[in-house]
Short mmCIF file of C-alpha atoms and ligand atoms in Angstrom, two decimals:
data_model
loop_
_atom_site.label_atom_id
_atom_site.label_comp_id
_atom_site.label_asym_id
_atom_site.label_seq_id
_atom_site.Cartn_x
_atom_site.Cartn_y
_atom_site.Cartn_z
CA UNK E 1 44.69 -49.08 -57.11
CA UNK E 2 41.32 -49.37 -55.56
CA UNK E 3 42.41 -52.19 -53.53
CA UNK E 4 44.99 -50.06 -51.67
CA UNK E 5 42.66 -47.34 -51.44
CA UNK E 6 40.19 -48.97 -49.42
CA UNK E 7 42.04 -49.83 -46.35
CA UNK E 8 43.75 -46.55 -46.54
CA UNK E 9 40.43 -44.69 -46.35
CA UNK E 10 39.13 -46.84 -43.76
CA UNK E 11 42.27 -46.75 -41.61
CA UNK E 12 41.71 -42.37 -41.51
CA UNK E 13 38.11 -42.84 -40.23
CA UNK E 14 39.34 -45.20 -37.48
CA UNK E 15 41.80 -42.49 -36.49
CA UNK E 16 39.65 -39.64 -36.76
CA UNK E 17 36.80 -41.42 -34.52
CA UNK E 18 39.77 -42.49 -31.98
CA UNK E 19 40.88 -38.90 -31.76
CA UNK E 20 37.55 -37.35 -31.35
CA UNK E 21 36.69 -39.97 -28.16
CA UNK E 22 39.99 -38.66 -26.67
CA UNK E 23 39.47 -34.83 -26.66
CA UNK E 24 37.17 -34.28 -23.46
CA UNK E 25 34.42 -32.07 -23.45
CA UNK E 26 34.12 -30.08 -21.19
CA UNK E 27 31.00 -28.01 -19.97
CA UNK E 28 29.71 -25.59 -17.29
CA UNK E 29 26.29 -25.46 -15.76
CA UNK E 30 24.89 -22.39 -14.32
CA UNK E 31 22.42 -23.22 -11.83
CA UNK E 32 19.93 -20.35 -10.32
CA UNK E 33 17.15 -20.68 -8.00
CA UNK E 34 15.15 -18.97 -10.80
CA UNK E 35 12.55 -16.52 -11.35
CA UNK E 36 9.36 -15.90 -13.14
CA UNK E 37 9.26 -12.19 -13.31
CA UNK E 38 9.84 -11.62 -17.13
CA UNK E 39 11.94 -8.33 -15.37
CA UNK E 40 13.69 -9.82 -13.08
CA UNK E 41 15.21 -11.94 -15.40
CA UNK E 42 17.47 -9.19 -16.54
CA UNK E 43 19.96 -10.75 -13.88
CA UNK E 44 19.75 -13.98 -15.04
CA UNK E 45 20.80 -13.37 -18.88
CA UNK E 46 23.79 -10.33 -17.04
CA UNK E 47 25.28 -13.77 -15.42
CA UNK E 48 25.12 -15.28 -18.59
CA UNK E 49 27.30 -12.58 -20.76
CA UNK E 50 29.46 -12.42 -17.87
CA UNK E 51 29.74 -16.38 -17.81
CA UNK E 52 30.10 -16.28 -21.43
CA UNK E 53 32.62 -13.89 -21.24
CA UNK E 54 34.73 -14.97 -18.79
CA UNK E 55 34.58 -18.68 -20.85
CA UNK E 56 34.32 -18.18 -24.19
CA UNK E 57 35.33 -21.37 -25.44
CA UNK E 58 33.39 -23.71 -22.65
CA UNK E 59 29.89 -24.50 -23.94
CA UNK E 60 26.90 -23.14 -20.93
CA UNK E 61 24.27 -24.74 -20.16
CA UNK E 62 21.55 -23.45 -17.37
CA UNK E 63 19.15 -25.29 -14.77
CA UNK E 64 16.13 -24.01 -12.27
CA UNK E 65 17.05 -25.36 -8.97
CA UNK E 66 13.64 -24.42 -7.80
CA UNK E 67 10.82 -26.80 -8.67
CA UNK E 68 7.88 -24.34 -7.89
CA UNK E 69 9.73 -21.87 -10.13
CA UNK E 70 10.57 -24.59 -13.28
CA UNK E 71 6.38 -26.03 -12.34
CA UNK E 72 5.22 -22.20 -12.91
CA UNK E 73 7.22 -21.52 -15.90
CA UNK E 74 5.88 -24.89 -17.82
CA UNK E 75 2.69 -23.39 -16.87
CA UNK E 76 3.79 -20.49 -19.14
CA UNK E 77 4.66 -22.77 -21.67
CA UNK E 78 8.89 -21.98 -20.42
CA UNK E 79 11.11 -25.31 -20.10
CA UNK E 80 13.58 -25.06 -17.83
CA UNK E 81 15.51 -28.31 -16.83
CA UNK E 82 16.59 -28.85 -13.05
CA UNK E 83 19.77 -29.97 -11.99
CA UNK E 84 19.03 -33.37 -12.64
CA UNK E 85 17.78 -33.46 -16.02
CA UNK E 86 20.68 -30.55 -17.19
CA UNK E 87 23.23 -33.50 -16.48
CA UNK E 88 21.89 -36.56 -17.84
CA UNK E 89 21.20 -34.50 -20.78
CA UNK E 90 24.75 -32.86 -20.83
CA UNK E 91 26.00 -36.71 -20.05
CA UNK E 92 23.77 -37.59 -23.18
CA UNK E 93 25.14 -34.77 -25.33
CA UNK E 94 28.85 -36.38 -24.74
CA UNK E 95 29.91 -33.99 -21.70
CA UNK E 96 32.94 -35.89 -19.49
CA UNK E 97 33.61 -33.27 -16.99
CA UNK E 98 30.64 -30.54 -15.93
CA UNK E 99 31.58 -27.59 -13.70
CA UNK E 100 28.58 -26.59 -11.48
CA UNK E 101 28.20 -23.37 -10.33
CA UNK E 102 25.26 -22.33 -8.18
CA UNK E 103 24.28 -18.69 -8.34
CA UNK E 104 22.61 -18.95 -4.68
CA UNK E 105 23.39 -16.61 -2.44
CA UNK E 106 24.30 -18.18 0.65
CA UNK E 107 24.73 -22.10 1.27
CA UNK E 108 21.46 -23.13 2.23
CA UNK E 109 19.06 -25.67 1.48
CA UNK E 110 19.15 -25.02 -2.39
CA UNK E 111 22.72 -25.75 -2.47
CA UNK E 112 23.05 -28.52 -0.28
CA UNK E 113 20.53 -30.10 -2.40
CA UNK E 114 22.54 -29.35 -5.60
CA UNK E 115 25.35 -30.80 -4.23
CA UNK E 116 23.62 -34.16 -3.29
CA UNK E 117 22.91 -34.03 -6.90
CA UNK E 118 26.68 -33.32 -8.18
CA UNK E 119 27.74 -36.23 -5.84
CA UNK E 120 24.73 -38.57 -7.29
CA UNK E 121 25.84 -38.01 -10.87
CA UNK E 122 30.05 -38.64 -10.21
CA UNK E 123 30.89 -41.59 -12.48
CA UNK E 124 27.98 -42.26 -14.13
CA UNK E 125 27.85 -45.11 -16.44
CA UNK E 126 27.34 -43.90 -20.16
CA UNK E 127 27.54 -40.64 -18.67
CA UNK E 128 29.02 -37.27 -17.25
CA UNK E 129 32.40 -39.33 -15.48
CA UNK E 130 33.24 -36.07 -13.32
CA UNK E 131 31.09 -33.32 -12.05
CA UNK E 132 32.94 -30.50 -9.62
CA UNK E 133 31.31 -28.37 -7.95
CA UNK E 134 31.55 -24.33 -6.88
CA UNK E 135 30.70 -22.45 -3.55
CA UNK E 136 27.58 -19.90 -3.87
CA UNK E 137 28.43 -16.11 -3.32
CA UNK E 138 29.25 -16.33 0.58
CA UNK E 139 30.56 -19.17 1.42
CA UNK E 140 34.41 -18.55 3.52
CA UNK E 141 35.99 -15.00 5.28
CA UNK E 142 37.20 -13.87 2.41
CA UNK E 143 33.77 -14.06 0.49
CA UNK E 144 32.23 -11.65 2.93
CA UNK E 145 34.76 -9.29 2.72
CA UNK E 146 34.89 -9.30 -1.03
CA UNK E 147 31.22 -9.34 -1.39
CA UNK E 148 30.69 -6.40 1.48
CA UNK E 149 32.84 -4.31 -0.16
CA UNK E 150 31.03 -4.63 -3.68
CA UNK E 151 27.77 -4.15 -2.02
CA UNK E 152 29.06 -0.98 -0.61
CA UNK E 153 30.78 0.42 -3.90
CA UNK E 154 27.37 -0.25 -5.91
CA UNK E 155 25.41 1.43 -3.31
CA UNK E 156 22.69 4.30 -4.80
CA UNK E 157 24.50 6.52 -5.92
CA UNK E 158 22.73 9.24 -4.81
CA UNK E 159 22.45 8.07 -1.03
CA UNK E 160 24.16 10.51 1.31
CA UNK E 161 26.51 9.10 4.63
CA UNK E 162 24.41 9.84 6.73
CA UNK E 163 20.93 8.00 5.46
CA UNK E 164 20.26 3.92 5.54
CA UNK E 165 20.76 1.52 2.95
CA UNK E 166 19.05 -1.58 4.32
CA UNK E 167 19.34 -4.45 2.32
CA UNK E 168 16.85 -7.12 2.32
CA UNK E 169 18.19 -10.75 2.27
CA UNK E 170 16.19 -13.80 1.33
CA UNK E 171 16.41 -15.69 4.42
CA UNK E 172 16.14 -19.31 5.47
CA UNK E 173 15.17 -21.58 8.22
CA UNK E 174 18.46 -23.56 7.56
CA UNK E 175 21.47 -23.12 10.05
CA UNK E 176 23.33 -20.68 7.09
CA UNK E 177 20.88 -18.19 7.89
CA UNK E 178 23.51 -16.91 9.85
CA UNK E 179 25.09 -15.65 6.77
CA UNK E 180 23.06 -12.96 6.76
CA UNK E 181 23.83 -11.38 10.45
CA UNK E 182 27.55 -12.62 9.12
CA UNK E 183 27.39 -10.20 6.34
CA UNK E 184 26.18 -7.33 9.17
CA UNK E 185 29.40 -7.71 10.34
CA UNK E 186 31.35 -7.30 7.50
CA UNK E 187 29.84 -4.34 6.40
CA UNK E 188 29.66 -2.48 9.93
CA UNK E 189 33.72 -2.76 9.16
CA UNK E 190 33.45 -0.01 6.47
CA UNK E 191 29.45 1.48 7.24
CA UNK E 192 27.84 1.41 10.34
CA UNK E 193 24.69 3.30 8.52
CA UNK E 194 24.19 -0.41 6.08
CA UNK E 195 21.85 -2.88 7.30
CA UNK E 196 21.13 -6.58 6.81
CA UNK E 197 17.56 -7.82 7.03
CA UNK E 198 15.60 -10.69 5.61
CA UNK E 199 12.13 -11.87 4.66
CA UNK E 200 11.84 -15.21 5.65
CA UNK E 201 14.89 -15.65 8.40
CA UNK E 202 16.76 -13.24 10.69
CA UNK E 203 16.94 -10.47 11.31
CA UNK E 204 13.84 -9.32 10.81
CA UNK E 205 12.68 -5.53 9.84
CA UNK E 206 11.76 -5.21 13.26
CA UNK E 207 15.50 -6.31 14.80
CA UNK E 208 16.41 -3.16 12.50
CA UNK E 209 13.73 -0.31 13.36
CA UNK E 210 14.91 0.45 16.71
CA UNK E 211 18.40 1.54 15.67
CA UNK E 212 17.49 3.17 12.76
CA UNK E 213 15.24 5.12 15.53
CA UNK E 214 18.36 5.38 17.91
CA UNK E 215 20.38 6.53 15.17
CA UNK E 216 18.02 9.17 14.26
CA UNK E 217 18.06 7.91 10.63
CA UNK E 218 15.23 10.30 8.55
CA UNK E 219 15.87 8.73 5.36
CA UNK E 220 16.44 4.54 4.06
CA UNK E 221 17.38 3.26 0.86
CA UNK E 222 16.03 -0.04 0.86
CA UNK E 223 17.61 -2.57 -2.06
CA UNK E 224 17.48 -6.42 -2.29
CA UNK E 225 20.39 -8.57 -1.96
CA UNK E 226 19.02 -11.48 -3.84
CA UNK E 227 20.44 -12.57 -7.26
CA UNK E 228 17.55 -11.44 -8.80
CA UNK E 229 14.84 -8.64 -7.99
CA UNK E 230 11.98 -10.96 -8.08
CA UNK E 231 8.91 -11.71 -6.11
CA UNK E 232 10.40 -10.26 -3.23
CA UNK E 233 11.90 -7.28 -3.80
CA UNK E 234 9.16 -6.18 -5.66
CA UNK E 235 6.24 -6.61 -3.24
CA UNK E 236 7.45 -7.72 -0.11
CA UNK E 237 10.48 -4.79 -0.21
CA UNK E 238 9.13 -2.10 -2.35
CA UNK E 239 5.43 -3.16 -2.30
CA UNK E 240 2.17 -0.88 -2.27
CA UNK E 241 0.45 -3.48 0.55
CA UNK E 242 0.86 -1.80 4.21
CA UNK E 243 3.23 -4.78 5.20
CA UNK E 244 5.89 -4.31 2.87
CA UNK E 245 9.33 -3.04 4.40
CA UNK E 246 8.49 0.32 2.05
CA UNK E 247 5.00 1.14 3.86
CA UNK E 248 6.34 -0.73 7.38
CA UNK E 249 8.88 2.28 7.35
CA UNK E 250 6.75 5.39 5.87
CA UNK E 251 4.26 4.55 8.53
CA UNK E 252 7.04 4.93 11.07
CA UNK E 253 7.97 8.14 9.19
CA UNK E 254 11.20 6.93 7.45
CA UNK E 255 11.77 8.70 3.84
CA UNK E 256 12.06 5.36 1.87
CA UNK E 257 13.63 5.19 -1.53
CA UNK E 258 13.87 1.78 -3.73
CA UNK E 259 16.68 0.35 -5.40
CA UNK E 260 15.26 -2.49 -7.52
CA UNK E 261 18.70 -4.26 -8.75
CA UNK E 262 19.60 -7.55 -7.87
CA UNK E 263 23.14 -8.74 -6.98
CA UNK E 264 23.48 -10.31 -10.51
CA UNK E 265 22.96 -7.34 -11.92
CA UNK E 266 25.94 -5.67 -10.43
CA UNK E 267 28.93 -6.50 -12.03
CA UNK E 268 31.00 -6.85 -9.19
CA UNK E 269 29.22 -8.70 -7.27
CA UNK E 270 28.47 -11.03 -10.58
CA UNK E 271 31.71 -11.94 -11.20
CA UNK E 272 32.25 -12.52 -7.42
CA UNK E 273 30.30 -16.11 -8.61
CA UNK E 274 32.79 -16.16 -11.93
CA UNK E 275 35.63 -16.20 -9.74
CA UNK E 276 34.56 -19.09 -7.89
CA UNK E 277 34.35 -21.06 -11.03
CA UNK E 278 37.24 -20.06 -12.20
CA UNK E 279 39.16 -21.76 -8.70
CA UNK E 280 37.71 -24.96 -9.85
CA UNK E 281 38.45 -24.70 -13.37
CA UNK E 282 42.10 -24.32 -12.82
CO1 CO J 301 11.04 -16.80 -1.09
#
């Protein structure tokens, strides 16, 4: 009897071990530029419950694309892996196929980077075999129509026709700044009253005061349109120091109210990036 029982047992562990290597697993990685306001992260963990929720049975992992942010956050005693190290631990933790979405904004340097990365880690020996890759938030026509029309159905509520909204983009010195005049665009189809400005490209505030002037504008609503109200939004936008947009504009006699709410905070505009994923998951 225990001769025959033996081989028998054996022979179920061999089959058990040949079915697990067969069924692929599958992962996602969300990768952000990242922040290290402790309240700015509020966007960060809304993309994760809407990632989770949208894929409940893919396991998600997260990565800093930014290495000053990731450096800072050690500092704080916060590890946060970058692109890099997310996959070759994912490849380590078994992962075949890993579906990469970026939560930037606009296709910049911060994706092209990430994508140099996805394209580095396809076929990796004892590792991840396929990686695919997502577009950020704007990336073809039909994201800048979807995404001007969620920016103008979250706009503050109480904001009247007839005031500003003028929302301040990050900005780049990389050719897809022009994203961000793109976007102007877009939403002068449905608002000619919404305005696109950025801290670190073009436009500037300045391209924006005179019409607001030539408009006759007495009040502006001034919100980010960033992933996450960080750094940014909260002193160079809504700041107390004369050169933020808030106090550029009160000393020019504008009414200014802020909206402090990044675009991963709004659900619409959030699961603008889900849907993206989801075109690559099919
Ligand atoms: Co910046």
């Amino acid at each position: 009897m225990r001769n025959i029982l033996i081989p028998i047992i054996l022979l179920c562990f061999l089959h058990s071990n040949t079915c697990m290597a067969q069924k692929e697993k599958n992962g996602i990685l969300l990768v952000a530029f990242g922040t290290t306001v402790p309240k700015a992260k509020i966007a960060l963990d809304n993309f994760d419950k809407i990632f989770k929720a949208a894929f409940p049975n893919t396991e998600i992992r997260w990565a800093y694309s930014s290495k000053f942010i990731r450096k800072k956050l050690r500092k704080q005693g916060f590890e946060i892996d970058s692109p890099i190290e997310a996959l070759a631990k994912m490849g380590e933790d078994g992962f075949k196929t890993v579906y990469v979405q970026s939560l930037h904004t606009i296709p910049g340097s911060e994706y092209n980077d990430l994508i140099k990365t996805v394209d580095a880690f396809q076929n990796m020996p004892k590792g991840v075999q396929k990686v695919k890759s997502s577009t950020p938030l704007l990336y073809n026509h039909h994201d800048m129509e979807e995404c001007s029309k969620a920016l103008l159905s979250n706009l503050p509520k109480e904001r009247k026709a007839k005031e500003a909204v003028i929302l301040m983009g990050h900005g780049t010195h990389h050719p897809a700044n022009i994203y961000y005049p793109g976007l102007q665009y877009y939403l002068w189809k449905h608002d000619k009253n919404v305005f696109v400005g950025t801290v670190e490209g073009s436009p500037e505030l300045s391209d924006i005061l005179e019409t607001l002037k030539e408009k006759n504008i007495k009040k502006i609503w001034l919100m980010p349109f960033m992933a996450v109200a960080g750094d940014h939004a909260i002193n160079d936008m809504a700041g107390k120091e004369e050169d933020s947009w808030k106090s550029i504009l009160e000393k020019e006699n504008f009414k200014v109210e802020c909206y402090l709410k990044g675009t991963g905070e709004i659900n619409d505009i959030a699961k603008l990036w889900v849907k993206h994923l989801k075109e690559i998951m099919k």
